[in-house]
Every structure is written in structure tokens, then in C-alpha cells.
Short mmCIF file of C-alpha atoms in Angstrom, two decimals:
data_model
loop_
_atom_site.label_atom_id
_atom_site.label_comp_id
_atom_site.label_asym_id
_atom_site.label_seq_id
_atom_site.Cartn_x
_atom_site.Cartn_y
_atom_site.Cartn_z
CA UNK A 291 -6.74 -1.42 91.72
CA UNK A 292 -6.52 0.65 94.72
CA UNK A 293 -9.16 0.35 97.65
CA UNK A 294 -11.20 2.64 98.69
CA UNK A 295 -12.30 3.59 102.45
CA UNK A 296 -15.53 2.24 103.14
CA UNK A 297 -18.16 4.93 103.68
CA UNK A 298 -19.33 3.27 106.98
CA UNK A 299 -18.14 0.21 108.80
CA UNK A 300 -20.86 -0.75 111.43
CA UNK A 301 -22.74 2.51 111.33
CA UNK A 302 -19.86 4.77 111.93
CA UNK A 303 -18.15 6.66 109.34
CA UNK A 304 -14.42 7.91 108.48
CA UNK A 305 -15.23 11.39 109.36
CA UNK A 306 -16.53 10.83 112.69
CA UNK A 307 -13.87 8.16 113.66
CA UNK A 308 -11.09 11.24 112.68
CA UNK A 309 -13.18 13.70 114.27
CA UNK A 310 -13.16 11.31 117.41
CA UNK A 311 -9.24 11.69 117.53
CA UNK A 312 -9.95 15.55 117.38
CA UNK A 313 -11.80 15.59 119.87
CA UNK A 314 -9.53 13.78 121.71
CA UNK A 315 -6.45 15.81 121.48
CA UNK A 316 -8.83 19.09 122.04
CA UNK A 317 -10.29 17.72 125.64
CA UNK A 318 -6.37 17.14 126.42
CA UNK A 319 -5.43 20.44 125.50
CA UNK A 320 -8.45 22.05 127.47
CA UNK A 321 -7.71 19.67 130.44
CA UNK A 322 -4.05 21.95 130.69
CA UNK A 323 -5.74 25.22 130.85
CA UNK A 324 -7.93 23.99 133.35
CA UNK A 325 -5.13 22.09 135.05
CA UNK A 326 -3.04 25.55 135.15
CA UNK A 327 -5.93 27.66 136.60
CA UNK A 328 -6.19 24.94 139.34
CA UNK A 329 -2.59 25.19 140.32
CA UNK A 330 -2.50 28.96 140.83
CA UNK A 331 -5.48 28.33 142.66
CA UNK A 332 -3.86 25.25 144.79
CA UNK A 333 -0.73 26.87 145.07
CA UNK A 334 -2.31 30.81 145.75
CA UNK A 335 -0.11 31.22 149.20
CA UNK A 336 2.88 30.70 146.91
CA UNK A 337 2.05 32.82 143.74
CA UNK A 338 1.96 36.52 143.04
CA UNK A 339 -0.78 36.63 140.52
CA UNK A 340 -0.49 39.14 137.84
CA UNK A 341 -3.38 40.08 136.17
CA UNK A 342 -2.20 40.43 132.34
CA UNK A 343 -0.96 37.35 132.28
CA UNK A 344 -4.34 35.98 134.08
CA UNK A 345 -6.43 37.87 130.84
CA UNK A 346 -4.28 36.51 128.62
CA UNK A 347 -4.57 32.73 129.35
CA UNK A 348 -8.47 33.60 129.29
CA UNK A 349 -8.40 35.13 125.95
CA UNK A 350 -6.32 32.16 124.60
CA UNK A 351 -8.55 29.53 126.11
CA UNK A 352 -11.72 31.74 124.10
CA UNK A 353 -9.88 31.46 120.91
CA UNK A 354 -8.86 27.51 121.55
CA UNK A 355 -12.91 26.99 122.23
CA UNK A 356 -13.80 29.50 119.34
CA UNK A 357 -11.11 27.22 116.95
CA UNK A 358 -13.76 24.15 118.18
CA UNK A 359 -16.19 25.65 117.12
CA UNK A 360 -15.44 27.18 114.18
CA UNK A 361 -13.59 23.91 112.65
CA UNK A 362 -17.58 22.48 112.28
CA UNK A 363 -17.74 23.16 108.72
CA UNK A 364 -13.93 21.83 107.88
CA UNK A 365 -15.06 18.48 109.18
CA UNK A 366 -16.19 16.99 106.00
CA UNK A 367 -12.40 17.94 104.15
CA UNK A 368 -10.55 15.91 106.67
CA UNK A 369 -11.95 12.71 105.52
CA UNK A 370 -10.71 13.62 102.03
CA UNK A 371 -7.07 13.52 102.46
CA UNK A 372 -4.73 12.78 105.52
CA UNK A 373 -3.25 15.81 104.52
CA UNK A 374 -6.22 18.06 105.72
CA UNK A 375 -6.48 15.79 108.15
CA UNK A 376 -2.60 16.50 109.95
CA UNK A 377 -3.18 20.04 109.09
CA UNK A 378 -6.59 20.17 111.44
CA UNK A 379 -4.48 19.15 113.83
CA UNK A 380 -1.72 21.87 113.22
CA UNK A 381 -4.00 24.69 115.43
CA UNK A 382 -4.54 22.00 118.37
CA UNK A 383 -1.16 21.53 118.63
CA UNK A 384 -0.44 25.45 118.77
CA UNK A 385 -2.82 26.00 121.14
CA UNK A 386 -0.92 22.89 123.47
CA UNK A 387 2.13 24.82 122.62
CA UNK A 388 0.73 28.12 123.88
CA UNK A 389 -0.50 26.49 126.91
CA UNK A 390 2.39 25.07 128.17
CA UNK A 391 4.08 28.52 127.94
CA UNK A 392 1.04 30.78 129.44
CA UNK A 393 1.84 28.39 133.13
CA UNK A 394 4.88 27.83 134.75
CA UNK A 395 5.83 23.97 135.96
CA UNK A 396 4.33 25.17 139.67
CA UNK A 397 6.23 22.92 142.17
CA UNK A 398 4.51 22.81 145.76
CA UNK A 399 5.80 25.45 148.11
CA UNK A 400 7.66 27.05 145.67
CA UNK A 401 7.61 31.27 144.84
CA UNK A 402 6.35 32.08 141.52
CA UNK A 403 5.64 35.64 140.78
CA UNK A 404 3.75 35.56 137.65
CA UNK A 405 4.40 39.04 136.02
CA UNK A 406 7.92 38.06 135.86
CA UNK A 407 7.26 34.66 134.49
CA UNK A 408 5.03 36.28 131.77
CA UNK A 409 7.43 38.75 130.76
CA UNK A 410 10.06 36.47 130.66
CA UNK A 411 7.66 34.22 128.06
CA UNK A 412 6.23 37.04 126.11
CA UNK A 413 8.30 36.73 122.96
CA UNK A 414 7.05 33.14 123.03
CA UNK A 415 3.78 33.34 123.47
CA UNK A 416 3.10 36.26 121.20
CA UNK A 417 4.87 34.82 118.04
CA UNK A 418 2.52 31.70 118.51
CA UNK A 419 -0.08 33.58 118.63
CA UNK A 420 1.39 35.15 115.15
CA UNK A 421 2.08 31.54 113.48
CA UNK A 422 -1.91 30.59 114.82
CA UNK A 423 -3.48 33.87 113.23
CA UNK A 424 -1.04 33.35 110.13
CA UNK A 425 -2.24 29.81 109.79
CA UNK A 426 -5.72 30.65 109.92
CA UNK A 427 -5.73 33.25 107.04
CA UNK A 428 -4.42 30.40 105.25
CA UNK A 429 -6.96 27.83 106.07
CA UNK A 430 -9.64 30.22 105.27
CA UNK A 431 -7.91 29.63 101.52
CA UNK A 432 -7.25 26.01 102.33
CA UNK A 433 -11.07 24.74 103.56
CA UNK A 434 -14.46 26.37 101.98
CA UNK A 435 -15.16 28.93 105.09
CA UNK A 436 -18.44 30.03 105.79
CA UNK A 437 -19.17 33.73 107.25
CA UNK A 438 -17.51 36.63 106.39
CA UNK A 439 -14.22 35.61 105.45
CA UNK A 440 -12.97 38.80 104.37
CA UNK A 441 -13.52 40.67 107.39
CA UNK A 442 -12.21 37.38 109.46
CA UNK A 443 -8.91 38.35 107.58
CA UNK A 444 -8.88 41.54 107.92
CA UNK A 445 -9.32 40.52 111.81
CA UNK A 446 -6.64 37.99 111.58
CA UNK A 447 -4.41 39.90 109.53
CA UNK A 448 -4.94 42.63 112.33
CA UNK A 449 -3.65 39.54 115.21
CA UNK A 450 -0.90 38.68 113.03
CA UNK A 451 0.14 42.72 113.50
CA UNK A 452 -0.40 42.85 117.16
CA UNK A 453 1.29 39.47 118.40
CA UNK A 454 4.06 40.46 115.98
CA UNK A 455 4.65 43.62 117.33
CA UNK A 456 4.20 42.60 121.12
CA UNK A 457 6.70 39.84 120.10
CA UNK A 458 9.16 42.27 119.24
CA UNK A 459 7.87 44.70 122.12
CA UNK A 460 8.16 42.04 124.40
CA UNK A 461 9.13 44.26 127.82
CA UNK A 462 6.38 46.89 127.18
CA UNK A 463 4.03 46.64 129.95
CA UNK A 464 1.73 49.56 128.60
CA UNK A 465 2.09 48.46 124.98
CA UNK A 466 0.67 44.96 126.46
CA UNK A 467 -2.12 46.65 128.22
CA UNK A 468 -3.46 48.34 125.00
CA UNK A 469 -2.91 44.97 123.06
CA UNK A 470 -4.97 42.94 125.55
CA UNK A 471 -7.76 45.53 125.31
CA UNK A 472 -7.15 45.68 121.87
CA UNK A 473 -7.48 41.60 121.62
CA UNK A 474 -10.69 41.33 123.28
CA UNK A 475 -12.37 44.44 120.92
CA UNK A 476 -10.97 42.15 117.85
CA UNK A 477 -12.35 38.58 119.55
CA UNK A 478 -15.52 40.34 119.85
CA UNK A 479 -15.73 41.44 116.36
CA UNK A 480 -14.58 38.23 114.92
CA UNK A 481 -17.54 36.58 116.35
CA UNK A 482 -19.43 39.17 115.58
CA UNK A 483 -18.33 37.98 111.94
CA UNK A 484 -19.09 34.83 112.38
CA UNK A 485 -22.48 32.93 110.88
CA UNK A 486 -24.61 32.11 113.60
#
């Protein structure tokens, strides 16, 4: 006969020992957007900021901390399976992913003009951003969402258009401008979507 988990061992349960490890890989992934945002700060006399690619590691660090929070709900499924559990991580590991493209290895003293080093990452970044949005429609389907869900998807479905195209667009400089405006309108009415 197979066992099964305890429900508590010494007060603390299954779900919040996973959701510890969570937690854990989220503060690590936070700790590189911070840890990139202090370099070009550090390293300023040696780095041409640009200020898309400045926007754009903001708006990714607002959707990591908006994937936080909106995981709350899901909490309860990853204690059901270690499926659910590996794929809660799936998004974390995206956002790592995404992070480690939006800033350059900055080595002290050396040039970095960061237009060029965006451009040259674009394709990159903008089909993870695709794969993330994708992956969320499906976990909508996956985990019991609260909220609107249909006009999250619509929203979503909407991302997985725009990082697509600028994907494919990738040397478009106007065609990013829009889609960062564009981003921020659709962040805005995602939340706007959310429960509160």
C-alpha cells in the first residue's frame, strides 16, 4: 500500500515547504534584475544607456512580480502532483532566462552601448516573451484561475502577437517603440482584469 504525504509534519505543511522553494528561486531571479540595474549604474562612465531597452527590463521585472502575485491561487495544485509542481516553476525559469538576456556580462572598464546590445538580443528576448504569454494561456486551462480569464487571454493572446511579431521584426526601432507603448497599455489592462 502506497504512503501518503503527511498533511503536516511539525506544524508545517507540503504546500508551504514547496512554496518555500518558490520563493526561493523567485528572490534569485529578482536579485539579477536588481543586480543588472546596479551594474549600469556602477559601471555608468562606461555604458551608453538606451532607453528602450531600459523600459523594457522594467516592464519584464512588472510582469515577473505580477507572475508572484498572481500564482497565489495556484498554490494549493502544486501540492497535488510534482507535475504542477515543475510546471510552477516553468515561468520562473523564463523569467531567469529573460533576465540574463535583457543585461550584458558588464566587465569593469569596459564600453557597452546598450541599444546595440538590445538589438542584437531582440529576437531572443521577444520569443521568450512569446513562449511566457503562450504558457500562460495554457495554465489559465491547466490551474482553476480566478478573475476574468477570458479577457486575460484575449490580453495574452494579444502578447503572444506582439513579441511574435517584434521577434520577427527584430531591427525595427519604430515598430519597438509602438510595441513598448503598446505593452504597458496591455499590462495595465491585464491588471485591470485582475480580482482585487
Amino acid at each position: 500500500m502506497q504512503e501518503k504525504v503527511p498533511d503536516i509534519i511539525e506544524g508545517f505543511t507540503h504546500t508551504e515547504y514547496l512554496t518555500v522553494f518558490s520563493a526561493i528561486i523567485f528572490g534569485y531571479v529578482g536579485a539579477e534584475y536588481f543586480q543588472g540595474w546596479g551594474s549600469i549604474i556602477k559601471n555608468r562612465n562606461h555604458i551608453r544607456i538606451y532607453w528602450q531597452h531600459l523600459l523594457w527590463t522594467i516592464f519584464a521585472f512588472i510582469m515577473f512580480i505580477q507572475n508572484w502575485w498572481g500564482i497565489w491561487p495556484r498554490t494549493a495544485a502544486i501540492n497535488e502532483s510534482i507535475f504542477f509542481f515543475i510546471y510552477s516553476l516553468i515561468p520562473i525559469f523564463l523569467f531567469y532566462l529573460i533576465s540574463v538576456i535583457l543585461f550584458p556580462d558588464f566587465k569593469k572598464n569596459e564600453e557597452v552601448d546598450l541599444k546595440e546590445y538590445f538589438y542584437k538580443n531582440t529576437r531572443w528576448l521577444f520569443s521568450l516573451f512569446a513562449v511566457y504569454f503562450i504558457l500562460t494561456i495554457i495554465s489559465s486551462f491547466v490551474y482553476n484561475d480566478i478573475g476574468n480569464v477570458f479577457i486575460q487571454n484575449v490580453i495574452r493572446s494579444g502578447g503572444v502577437m506582439l513579441a511574435a511579431t517584434a521577434a520577427y521584426f527584430n531591427r525595427k526601432v519604430w515598430l519597438h517603440a509602438i510595441f513598448l507603448a503598446l505593452g504597458y497599455f496591455m499590462l495595465i489592462q491585464f491588471f485591470l482584469a485582475l480580482p482585487t
